[in-house]
PDB file of C-alpha atoms in Angstrom:
ATOM      1  CA  UNK A   1     125.017 153.630 206.701  1.00  0.00           C
ATOM      2  CA  UNK A   2     123.913 153.407 203.075  1.00  0.00           C
ATOM      3  CA  UNK A   3     120.436 151.889 202.853  1.00  0.00           C
ATOM      4  CA  UNK A   4     119.987 152.605 199.141  1.00  0.00           C
ATOM      5  CA  UNK A   5     118.245 149.862 197.196  1.00  0.00           C
ATOM      6  CA  UNK A   6     117.368 149.512 193.524  1.00  0.00           C
ATOM      7  CA  UNK A   7     113.700 149.320 192.471  1.00  0.00           C
ATOM      8  CA  UNK A   8     112.945 146.100 190.587  1.00  0.00           C
ATOM      9  CA  UNK A   9     110.539 147.973 188.274  1.00  0.00           C
ATOM     10  CA  UNK A  10     112.141 151.318 187.348  1.00  0.00           C
ATOM     11  CA  UNK A  11     115.692 150.353 188.442  1.00  0.00           C
ATOM     12  CA  UNK A  12     116.170 153.700 190.249  1.00  0.00           C
ATOM     13  CA  UNK A  13     117.705 153.872 193.699  1.00  0.00           C
ATOM     14  CA  UNK A  14     115.460 154.414 196.703  1.00  0.00           C
ATOM     15  CA  UNK A  15     115.778 154.270 200.455  1.00  0.00           C
ATOM     16  CA  UNK A  16     113.418 152.843 203.017  1.00  0.00           C
ATOM     17  CA  UNK A  17     111.676 149.510 203.306  1.00  0.00           C
ATOM     18  CA  UNK A  18     110.450 149.006 199.735  1.00  0.00           C
ATOM     19  CA  UNK A  19     107.164 147.514 198.589  1.00  0.00           C
ATOM     20  CA  UNK A  20     105.859 144.217 197.272  1.00  0.00           C
ATOM     21  CA  UNK A  21     105.869 144.608 193.461  1.00  0.00           C
ATOM     22  CA  UNK A  22     103.248 141.915 192.702  1.00  0.00           C
ATOM     23  CA  UNK A  23     101.503 141.639 190.232  1.00  0.00           C
ATOM     24  CA  UNK A  24     104.107 143.538 188.167  1.00  0.00           C
ATOM     25  CA  UNK A  25     107.122 141.483 189.298  1.00  0.00           C
ATOM     26  CA  UNK A  26     107.439 138.244 191.254  1.00  0.00           C
ATOM     27  CA  UNK A  27     110.693 139.097 193.038  1.00  0.00           C
ATOM     28  CA  UNK A  28     112.430 142.038 194.607  1.00  0.00           C
ATOM     29  CA  UNK A  29     111.102 145.274 196.061  1.00  0.00           C
ATOM     30  CA  UNK A  30     109.844 148.414 194.383  1.00  0.00           C
ATOM     31  CA  UNK A  31     110.078 152.092 195.276  1.00  0.00           C
ATOM     32  CA  UNK A  32     107.145 154.128 196.556  1.00  0.00           C
ATOM     33  CA  UNK A  33     106.691 155.877 193.196  1.00  0.00           C
ATOM     34  CA  UNK A  34     106.246 152.575 191.335  1.00  0.00           C
ATOM     35  CA  UNK A  35     104.078 151.201 194.122  1.00  0.00           C
ATOM     36  CA  UNK A  36     101.652 154.127 193.975  1.00  0.00           C
ATOM     37  CA  UNK A  37     101.832 154.737 190.231  1.00  0.00           C
ATOM     38  CA  UNK A  38     101.943 151.199 188.816  1.00  0.00           C
ATOM     39  CA  UNK A  39     101.437 148.389 191.340  1.00  0.00           C
ATOM     40  CA  UNK A  40      98.466 149.674 193.343  1.00  0.00           C
ATOM     41  CA  UNK A  41      96.439 150.758 190.270  1.00  0.00           C
ATOM     42  CA  UNK A  42      96.919 147.261 188.787  1.00  0.00           C
ATOM     43  CA  UNK A  43      95.801 145.623 192.036  1.00  0.00           C
ATOM     44  CA  UNK A  44      92.731 147.863 192.212  1.00  0.00           C
ATOM     45  CA  UNK A  45      91.849 147.135 188.581  1.00  0.00           C
ATOM     46  CA  UNK A  46      92.208 143.391 189.173  1.00  0.00           C
ATOM     47  CA  UNK A  47      89.973 143.608 192.250  1.00  0.00           C
ATOM     48  CA  UNK A  48      87.325 145.593 190.359  1.00  0.00           C
ATOM     49  CA  UNK A  49      87.411 143.067 187.501  1.00  0.00           C
ATOM     50  CA  UNK A  50      87.021 140.172 189.936  1.00  0.00           C
ATOM     51  CA  UNK A  51      84.108 141.886 191.687  1.00  0.00           C
ATOM     52  CA  UNK A  52      82.395 142.613 188.357  1.00  0.00           C
ATOM     53  CA  UNK A  53      82.790 138.994 187.285  1.00  0.00           C
ATOM     54  CA  UNK A  54      81.372 137.756 190.593  1.00  0.00           C
ATOM     55  CA  UNK A  55      78.414 140.127 190.283  1.00  0.00           C
ATOM     56  CA  UNK A  56      77.771 138.963 186.704  1.00  0.00           C
ATOM     57  CA  UNK A  57      77.902 135.323 187.820  1.00  0.00           C
ATOM     58  CA  UNK A  58      75.528 136.039 190.720  1.00  0.00           C
ATOM     59  CA  UNK A  59      73.056 137.689 188.332  1.00  0.00           C
ATOM     60  CA  UNK A  60      73.114 134.641 186.019  1.00  0.00           C
ATOM     61  CA  UNK A  61      72.160 132.343 188.903  1.00  0.00           C
ATOM     62  CA  UNK A  62      69.052 134.382 189.740  1.00  0.00           C
TER      63      UNK A  62
END
């Protein structure tokens, strides 16, 4: 059985389940390398930005 799939980010073949590529792409699945090297860092950066903005807004209300 050939379970090779093509990553929607780097276009290389991978096997396994694949990963949600958001926020980089809206559709498809990405390989583990793109997930760990591109997708997760972007999600972490977006979360940190959101938390910083919330903290700044909380400080303005005080």
